[in-house]
GROMACS .gro file of C-alpha atoms in nm:
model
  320
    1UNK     CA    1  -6.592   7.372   6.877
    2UNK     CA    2  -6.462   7.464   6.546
    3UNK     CA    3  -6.496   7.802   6.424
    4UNK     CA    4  -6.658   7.769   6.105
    5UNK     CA    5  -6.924   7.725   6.379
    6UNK     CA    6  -6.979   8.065   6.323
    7UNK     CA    7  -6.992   8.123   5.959
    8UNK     CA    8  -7.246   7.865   5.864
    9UNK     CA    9  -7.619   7.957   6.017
   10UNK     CA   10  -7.800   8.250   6.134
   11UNK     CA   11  -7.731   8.402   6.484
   12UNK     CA   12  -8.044   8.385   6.757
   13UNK     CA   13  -8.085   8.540   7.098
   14UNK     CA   14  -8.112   8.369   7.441
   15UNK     CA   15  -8.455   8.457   7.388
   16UNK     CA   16  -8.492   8.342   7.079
   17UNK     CA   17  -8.319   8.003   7.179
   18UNK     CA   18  -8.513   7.898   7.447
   19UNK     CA   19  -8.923   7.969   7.295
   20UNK     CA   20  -9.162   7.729   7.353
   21UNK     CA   21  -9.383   7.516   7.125
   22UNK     CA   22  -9.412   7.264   6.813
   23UNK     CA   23  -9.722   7.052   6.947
   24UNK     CA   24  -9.908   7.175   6.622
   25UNK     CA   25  -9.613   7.047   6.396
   26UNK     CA   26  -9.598   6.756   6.544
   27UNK     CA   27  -9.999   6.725   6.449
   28UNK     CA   28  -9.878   6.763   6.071
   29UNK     CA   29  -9.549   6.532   6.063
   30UNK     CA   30  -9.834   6.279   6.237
   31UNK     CA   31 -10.060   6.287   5.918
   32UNK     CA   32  -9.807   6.295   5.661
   33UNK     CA   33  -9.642   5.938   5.761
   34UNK     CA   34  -9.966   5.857   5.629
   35UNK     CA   35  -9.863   5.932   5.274
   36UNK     CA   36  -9.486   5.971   5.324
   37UNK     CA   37  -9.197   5.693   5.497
   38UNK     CA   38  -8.916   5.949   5.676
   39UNK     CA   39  -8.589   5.795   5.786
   40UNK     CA   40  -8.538   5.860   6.141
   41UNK     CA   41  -8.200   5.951   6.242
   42UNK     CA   42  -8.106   6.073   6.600
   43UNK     CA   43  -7.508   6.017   7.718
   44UNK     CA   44  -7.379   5.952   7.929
   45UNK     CA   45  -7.239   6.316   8.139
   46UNK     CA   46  -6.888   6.439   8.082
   47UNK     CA   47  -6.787   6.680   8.353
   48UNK     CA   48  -6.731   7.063   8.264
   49UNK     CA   49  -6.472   7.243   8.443
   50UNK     CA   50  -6.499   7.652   8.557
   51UNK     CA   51  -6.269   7.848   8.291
   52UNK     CA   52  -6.191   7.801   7.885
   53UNK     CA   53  -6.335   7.546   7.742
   54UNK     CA   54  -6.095   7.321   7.479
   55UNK     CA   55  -6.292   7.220   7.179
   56UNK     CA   56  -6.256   6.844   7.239
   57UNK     CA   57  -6.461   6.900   7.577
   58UNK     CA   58  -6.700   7.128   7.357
   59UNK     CA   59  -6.747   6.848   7.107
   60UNK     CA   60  -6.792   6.595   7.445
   61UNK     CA   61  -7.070   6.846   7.590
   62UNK     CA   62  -7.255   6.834   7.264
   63UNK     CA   63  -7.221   6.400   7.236
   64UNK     CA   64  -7.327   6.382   7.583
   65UNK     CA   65  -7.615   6.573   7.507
   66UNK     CA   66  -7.746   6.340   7.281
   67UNK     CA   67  -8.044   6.125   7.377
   68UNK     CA   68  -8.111   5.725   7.269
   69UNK     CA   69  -8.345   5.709   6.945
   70UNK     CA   70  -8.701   5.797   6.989
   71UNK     CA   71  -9.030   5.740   6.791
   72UNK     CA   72  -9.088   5.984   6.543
   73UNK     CA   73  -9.430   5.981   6.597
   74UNK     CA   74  -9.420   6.084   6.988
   75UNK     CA   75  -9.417   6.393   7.127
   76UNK     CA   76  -9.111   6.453   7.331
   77UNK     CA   77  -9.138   6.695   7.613
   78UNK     CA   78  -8.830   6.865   7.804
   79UNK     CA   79  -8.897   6.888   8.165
   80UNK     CA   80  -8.636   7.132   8.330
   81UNK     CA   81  -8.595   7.076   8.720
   82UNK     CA   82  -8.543   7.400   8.927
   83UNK     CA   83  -8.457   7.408   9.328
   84UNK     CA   84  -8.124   7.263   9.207
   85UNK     CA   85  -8.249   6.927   9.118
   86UNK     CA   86  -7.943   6.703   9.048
   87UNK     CA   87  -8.089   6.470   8.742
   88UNK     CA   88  -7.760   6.234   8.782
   89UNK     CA   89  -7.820   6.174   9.158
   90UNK     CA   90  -8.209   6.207   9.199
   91UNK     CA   91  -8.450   5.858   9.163
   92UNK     CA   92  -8.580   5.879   8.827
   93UNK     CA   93  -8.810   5.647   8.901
   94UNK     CA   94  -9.004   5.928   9.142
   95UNK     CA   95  -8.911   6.208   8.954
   96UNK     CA   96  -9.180   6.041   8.718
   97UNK     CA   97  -9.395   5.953   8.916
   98UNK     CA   98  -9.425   6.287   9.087
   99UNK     CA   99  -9.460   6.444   8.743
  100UNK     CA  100  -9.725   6.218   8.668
  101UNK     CA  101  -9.867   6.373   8.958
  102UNK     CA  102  -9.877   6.716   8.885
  103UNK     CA  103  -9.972   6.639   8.495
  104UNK     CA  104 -10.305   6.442   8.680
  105UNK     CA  105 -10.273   6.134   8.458
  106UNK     CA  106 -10.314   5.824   8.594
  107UNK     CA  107 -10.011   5.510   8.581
  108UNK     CA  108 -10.200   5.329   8.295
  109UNK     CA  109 -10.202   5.637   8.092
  110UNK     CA  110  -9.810   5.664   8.076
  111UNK     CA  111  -9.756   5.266   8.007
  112UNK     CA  112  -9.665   5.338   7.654
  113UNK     CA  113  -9.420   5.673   7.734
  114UNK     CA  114  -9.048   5.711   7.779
  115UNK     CA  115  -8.866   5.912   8.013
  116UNK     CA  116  -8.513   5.958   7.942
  117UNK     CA  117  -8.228   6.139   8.172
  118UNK     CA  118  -7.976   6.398   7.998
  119UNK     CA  119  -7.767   6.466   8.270
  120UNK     CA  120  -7.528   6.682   8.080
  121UNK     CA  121  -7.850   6.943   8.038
  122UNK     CA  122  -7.987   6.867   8.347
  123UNK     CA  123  -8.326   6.764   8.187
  124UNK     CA  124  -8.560   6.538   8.171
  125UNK     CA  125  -8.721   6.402   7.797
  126UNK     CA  126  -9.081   6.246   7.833
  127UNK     CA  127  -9.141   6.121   7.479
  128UNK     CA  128  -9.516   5.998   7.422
  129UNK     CA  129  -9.774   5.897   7.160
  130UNK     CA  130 -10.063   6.073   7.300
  131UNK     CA  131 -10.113   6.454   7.242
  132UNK     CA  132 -10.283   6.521   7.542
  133UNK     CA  133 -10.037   6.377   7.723
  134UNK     CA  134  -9.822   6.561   7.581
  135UNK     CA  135 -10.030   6.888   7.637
  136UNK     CA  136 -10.074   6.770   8.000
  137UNK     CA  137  -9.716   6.775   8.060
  138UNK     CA  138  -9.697   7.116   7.947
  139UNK     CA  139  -9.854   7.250   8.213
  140UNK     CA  140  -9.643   7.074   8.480
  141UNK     CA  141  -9.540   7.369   8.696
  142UNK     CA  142  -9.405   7.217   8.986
  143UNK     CA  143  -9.362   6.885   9.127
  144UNK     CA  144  -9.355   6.758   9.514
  145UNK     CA  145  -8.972   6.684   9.470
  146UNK     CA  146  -8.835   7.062   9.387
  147UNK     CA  147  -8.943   7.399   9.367
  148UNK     CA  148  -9.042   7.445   9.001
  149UNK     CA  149  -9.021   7.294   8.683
  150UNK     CA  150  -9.050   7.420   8.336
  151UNK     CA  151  -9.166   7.246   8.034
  152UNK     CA  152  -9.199   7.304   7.667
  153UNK     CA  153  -9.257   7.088   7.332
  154UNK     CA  154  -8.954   7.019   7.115
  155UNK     CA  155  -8.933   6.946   6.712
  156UNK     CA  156  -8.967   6.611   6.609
  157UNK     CA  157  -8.698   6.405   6.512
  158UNK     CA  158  -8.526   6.389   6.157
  159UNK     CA  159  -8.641   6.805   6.110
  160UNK     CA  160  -8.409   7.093   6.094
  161UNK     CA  161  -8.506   7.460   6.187
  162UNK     CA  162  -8.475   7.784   5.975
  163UNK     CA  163  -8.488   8.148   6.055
  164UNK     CA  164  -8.686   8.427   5.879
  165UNK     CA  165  -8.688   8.764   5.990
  166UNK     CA  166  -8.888   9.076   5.955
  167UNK     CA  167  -9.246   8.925   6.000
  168UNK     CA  168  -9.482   9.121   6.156
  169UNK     CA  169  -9.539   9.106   6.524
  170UNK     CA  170  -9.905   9.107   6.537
  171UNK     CA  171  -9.953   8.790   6.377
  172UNK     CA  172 -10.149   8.557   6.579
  173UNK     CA  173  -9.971   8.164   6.560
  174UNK     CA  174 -10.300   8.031   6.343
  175UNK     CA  175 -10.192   8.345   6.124
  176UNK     CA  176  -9.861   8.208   6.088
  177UNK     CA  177  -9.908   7.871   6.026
  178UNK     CA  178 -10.153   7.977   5.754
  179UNK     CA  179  -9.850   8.120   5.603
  180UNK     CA  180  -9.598   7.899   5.579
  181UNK     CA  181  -9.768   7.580   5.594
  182UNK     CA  182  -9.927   7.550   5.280
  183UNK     CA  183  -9.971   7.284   4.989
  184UNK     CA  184  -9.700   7.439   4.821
  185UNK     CA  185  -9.463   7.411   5.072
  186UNK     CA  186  -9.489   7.042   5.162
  187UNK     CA  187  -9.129   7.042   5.372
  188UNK     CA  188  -9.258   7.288   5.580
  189UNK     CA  189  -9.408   7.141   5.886
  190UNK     CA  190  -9.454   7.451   6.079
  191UNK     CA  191  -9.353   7.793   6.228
  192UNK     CA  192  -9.366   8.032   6.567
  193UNK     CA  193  -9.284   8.382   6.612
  194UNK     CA  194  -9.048   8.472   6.912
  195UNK     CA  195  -9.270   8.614   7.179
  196UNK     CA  196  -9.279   8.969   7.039
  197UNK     CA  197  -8.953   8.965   6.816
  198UNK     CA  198  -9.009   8.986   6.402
  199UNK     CA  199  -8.808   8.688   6.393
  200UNK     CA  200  -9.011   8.374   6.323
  201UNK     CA  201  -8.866   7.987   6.359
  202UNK     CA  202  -8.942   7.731   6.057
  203UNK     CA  203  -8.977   7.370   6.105
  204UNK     CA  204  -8.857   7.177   5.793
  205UNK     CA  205  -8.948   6.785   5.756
  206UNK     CA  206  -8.614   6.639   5.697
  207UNK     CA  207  -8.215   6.769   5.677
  208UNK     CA  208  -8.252   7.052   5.496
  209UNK     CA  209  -8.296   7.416   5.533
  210UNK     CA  210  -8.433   7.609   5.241
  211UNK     CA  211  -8.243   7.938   5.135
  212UNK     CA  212  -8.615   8.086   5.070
  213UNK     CA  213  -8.974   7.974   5.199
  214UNK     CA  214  -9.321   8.096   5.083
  215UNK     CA  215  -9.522   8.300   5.348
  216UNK     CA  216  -9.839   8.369   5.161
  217UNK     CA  217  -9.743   8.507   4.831
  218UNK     CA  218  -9.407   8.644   4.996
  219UNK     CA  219  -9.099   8.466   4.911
  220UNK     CA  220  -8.864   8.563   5.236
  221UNK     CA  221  -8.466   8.437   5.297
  222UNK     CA  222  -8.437   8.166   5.525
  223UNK     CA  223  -8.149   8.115   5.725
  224UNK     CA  224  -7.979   7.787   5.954
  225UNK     CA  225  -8.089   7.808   6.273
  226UNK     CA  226  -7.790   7.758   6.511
  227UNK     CA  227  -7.850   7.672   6.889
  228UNK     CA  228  -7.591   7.817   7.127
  229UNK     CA  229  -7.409   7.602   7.413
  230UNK     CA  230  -7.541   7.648   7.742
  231UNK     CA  231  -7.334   7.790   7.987
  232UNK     CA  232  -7.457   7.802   8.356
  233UNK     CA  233  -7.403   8.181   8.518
  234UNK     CA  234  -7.427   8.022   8.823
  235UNK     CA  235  -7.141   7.751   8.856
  236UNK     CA  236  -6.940   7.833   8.570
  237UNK     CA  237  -6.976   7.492   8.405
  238UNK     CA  238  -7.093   7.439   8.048
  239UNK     CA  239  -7.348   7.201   7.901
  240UNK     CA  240  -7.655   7.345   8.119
  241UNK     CA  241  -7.890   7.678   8.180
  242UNK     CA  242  -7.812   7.853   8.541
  243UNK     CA  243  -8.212   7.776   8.579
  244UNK     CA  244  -8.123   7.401   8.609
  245UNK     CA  245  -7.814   7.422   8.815
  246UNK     CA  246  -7.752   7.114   9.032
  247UNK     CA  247  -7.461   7.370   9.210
  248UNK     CA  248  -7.660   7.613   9.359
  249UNK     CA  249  -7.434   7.674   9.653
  250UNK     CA  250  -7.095   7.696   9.414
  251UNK     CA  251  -7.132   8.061   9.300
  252UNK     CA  252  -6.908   8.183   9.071
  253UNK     CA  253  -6.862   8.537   8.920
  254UNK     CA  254  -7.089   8.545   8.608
  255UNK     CA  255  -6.839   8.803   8.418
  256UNK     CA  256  -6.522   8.623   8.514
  257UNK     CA  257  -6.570   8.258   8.702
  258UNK     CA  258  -6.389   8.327   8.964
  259UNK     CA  259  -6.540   8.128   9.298
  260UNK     CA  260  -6.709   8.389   9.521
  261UNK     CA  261  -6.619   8.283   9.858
  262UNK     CA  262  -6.648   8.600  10.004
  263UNK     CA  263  -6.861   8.946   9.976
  264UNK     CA  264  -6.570   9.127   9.889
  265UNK     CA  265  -6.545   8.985   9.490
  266UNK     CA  266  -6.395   9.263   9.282
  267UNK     CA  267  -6.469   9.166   8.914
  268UNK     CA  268  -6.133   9.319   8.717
  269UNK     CA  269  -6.212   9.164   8.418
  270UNK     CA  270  -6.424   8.940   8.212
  271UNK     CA  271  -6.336   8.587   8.093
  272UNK     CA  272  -6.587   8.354   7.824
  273UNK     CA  273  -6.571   8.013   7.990
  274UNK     CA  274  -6.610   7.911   7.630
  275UNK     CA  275  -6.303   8.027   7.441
  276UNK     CA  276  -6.138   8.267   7.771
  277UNK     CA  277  -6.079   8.589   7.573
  278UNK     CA  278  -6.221   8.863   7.773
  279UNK     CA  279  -6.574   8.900   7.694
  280UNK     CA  280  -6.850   8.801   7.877
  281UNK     CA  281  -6.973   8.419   7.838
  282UNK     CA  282  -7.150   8.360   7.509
  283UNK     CA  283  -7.097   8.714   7.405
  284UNK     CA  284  -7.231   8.787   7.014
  285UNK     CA  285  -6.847   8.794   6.935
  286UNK     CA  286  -6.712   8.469   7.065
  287UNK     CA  287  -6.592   8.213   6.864
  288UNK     CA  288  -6.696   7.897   7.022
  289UNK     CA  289  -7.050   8.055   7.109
  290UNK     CA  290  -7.275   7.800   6.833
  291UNK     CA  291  -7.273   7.420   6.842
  292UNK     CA  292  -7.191   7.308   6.454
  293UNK     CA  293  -7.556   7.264   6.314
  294UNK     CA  294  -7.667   6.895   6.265
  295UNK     CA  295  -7.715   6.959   5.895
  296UNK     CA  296  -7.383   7.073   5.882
  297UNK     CA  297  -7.250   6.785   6.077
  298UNK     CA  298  -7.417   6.501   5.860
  299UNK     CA  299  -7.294   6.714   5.521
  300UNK     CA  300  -6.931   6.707   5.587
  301UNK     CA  301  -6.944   6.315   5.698
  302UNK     CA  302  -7.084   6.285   5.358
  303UNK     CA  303  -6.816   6.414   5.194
  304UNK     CA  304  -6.563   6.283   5.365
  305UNK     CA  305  -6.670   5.925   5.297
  306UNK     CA  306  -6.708   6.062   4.903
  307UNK     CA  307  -6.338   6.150   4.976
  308UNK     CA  308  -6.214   5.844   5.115
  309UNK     CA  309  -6.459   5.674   4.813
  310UNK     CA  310  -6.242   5.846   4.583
  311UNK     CA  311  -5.909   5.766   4.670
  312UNK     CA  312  -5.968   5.406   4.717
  313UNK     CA  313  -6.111   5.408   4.351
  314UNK     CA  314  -5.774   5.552   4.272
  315UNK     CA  315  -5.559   5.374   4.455
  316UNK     CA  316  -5.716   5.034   4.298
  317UNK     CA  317  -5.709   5.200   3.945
  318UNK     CA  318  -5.342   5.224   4.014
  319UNK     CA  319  -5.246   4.893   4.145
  320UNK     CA  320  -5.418   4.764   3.774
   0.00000   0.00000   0.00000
């Protein structure tokens, strides 16, 4: 991962990362295809090895991680398996079917969804065109083939998140979207607080992130939202949460990786399985905490090919 990683974007909290819900801007991007056409833009599982990570497996962890293309329209749904589910060696065919289950919808309700495997994250992505399907899903709990199973709403596609801070904590989520999603803020598609943080998450329609967004008659800084890499705290490996862990019996020391094989484990010091400097994994000071935002991605492919556009012109201005 390269380090400008961490210079571009603002930072957010494990907590922060992993919040829940976007079912109500998914409602809004819905209605707006009515009047607007959106360009949709968008793994197969590289392995992740117990100590520093190089940046060309960093960069493989994040490719892997991306799913095929999926309707804009749906709403996709991230089913985590717990018990130590293994999504690249279960039947995917009854991992559905058992959700389907526990969500109480019947075969012919699910005809037009799409399940898709990420086995890098260990997840599941159910992507459908009903909202109440959708909302069903949600409440999946648990399912006949593993302990539990957590699920939560996810943006839409071809959006980009922002990060305000310093909004009150008592704001109920109808408050909030009454806030930022107004008529004068047409890009904005919606917004959540963090639990009980003053940090709220905006939803932008499209690849870009506003430097400033209206909340009521407020005009607030608004920063990149950056999503950190998963590392597991309970096999060492990167690329997935320790609450999906396929490894459950391949403990490793959280604070340094080392395999605990026996009781007798004497942590001396710390390693980051990211970068191996000796700080805890993901610490606030490591380097190759943040995956490069998308909009960050897409901006420098752009002006690269302006780059190589360029020279070419030159080059054939030359040979004139």
């Amino acid at each position: 991962m390269p380090h400008e990683a961490m210079v571009e974007g603002e930072q957010i909290s494990k907590e922060e990362a992993e919040s829940n819900g976007w079912i109500t801007a998914h409602r809004k991007r819905n209605a707006d295809k009515n009047r607007f056409k959106h360009k949709t833009h968008s793994a197969r599982q590289t392995g992740a090895h117990v100590g520093p990570a190089k940046a060309s497996q960093l960069r493989n962890v994040a490719a892997a991680s991306r799913l095929p293309r999926l309707p804009t329209s749906h709403f996709p749904v991230v089913v985590r398996p717990g018990g130590g589910l293994d999504v690249r060696t279960c039947s995917q065919l009854k991992v559905t079917q058992a959700i389907l289950m526990a969500a109480r919808l019947p075969p012919a309700a699910a005809e037009e969804n799409i399940v898709c495997a990420n086995a890098t994250q260990n997840i599941f992505v159910i992507s459908t065109p009903s909202e109440s399907n959708a909302n069903a899903y949600c409440k999946v709990q648990e399912i006949f083939l593993a302990d539990k199973k957590h699920s939560y709403i996810t943006p839409p596609g071809n959006t980009c998140r922002g990060v305000v801070r310093g909004i009150d904590t008592d704001l109920a989520e109808p408050a909030l979207q009454s806030l930022f999603v107004t008529p004068r803020s047409p890009m904005v598609l919606g917004a959540r607080s963090i639990k009980e943080t003053p940090t709220v998450i905006v939803l932008f329609n499209g690849m870009k992130v506003l430097n400033y967004v209206h909340c009521g008659p407020n005009m607030l800084r608004c920063t990149l939202y950056k999503r950190q890499i998963d590392t597991c705290r309970n096999c060492g490996r990167i690329g997935h949460r320790h609450d999906v862990c396929p490894r459950l019996t391949e403990k490793v020391c959280e604070k340094c990786g080392t395999s605990i094989i026996a009781n007798g484990h004497e942590c001396v010091q710390p390693k980051c399985t990211l970068c191996g400097d000796a700080h805890l994994a993901g610490d606030r000071t490591c380097k190759n905490r943040y995956q490069v935002p998308c909009v960050v991605r897409r901006r420098r492919r752009k002006r690269r090919k302006g780059g190589h556009k360029t020279k070419n012109a030159m080059s054939n201005a030359g040979d004139r």
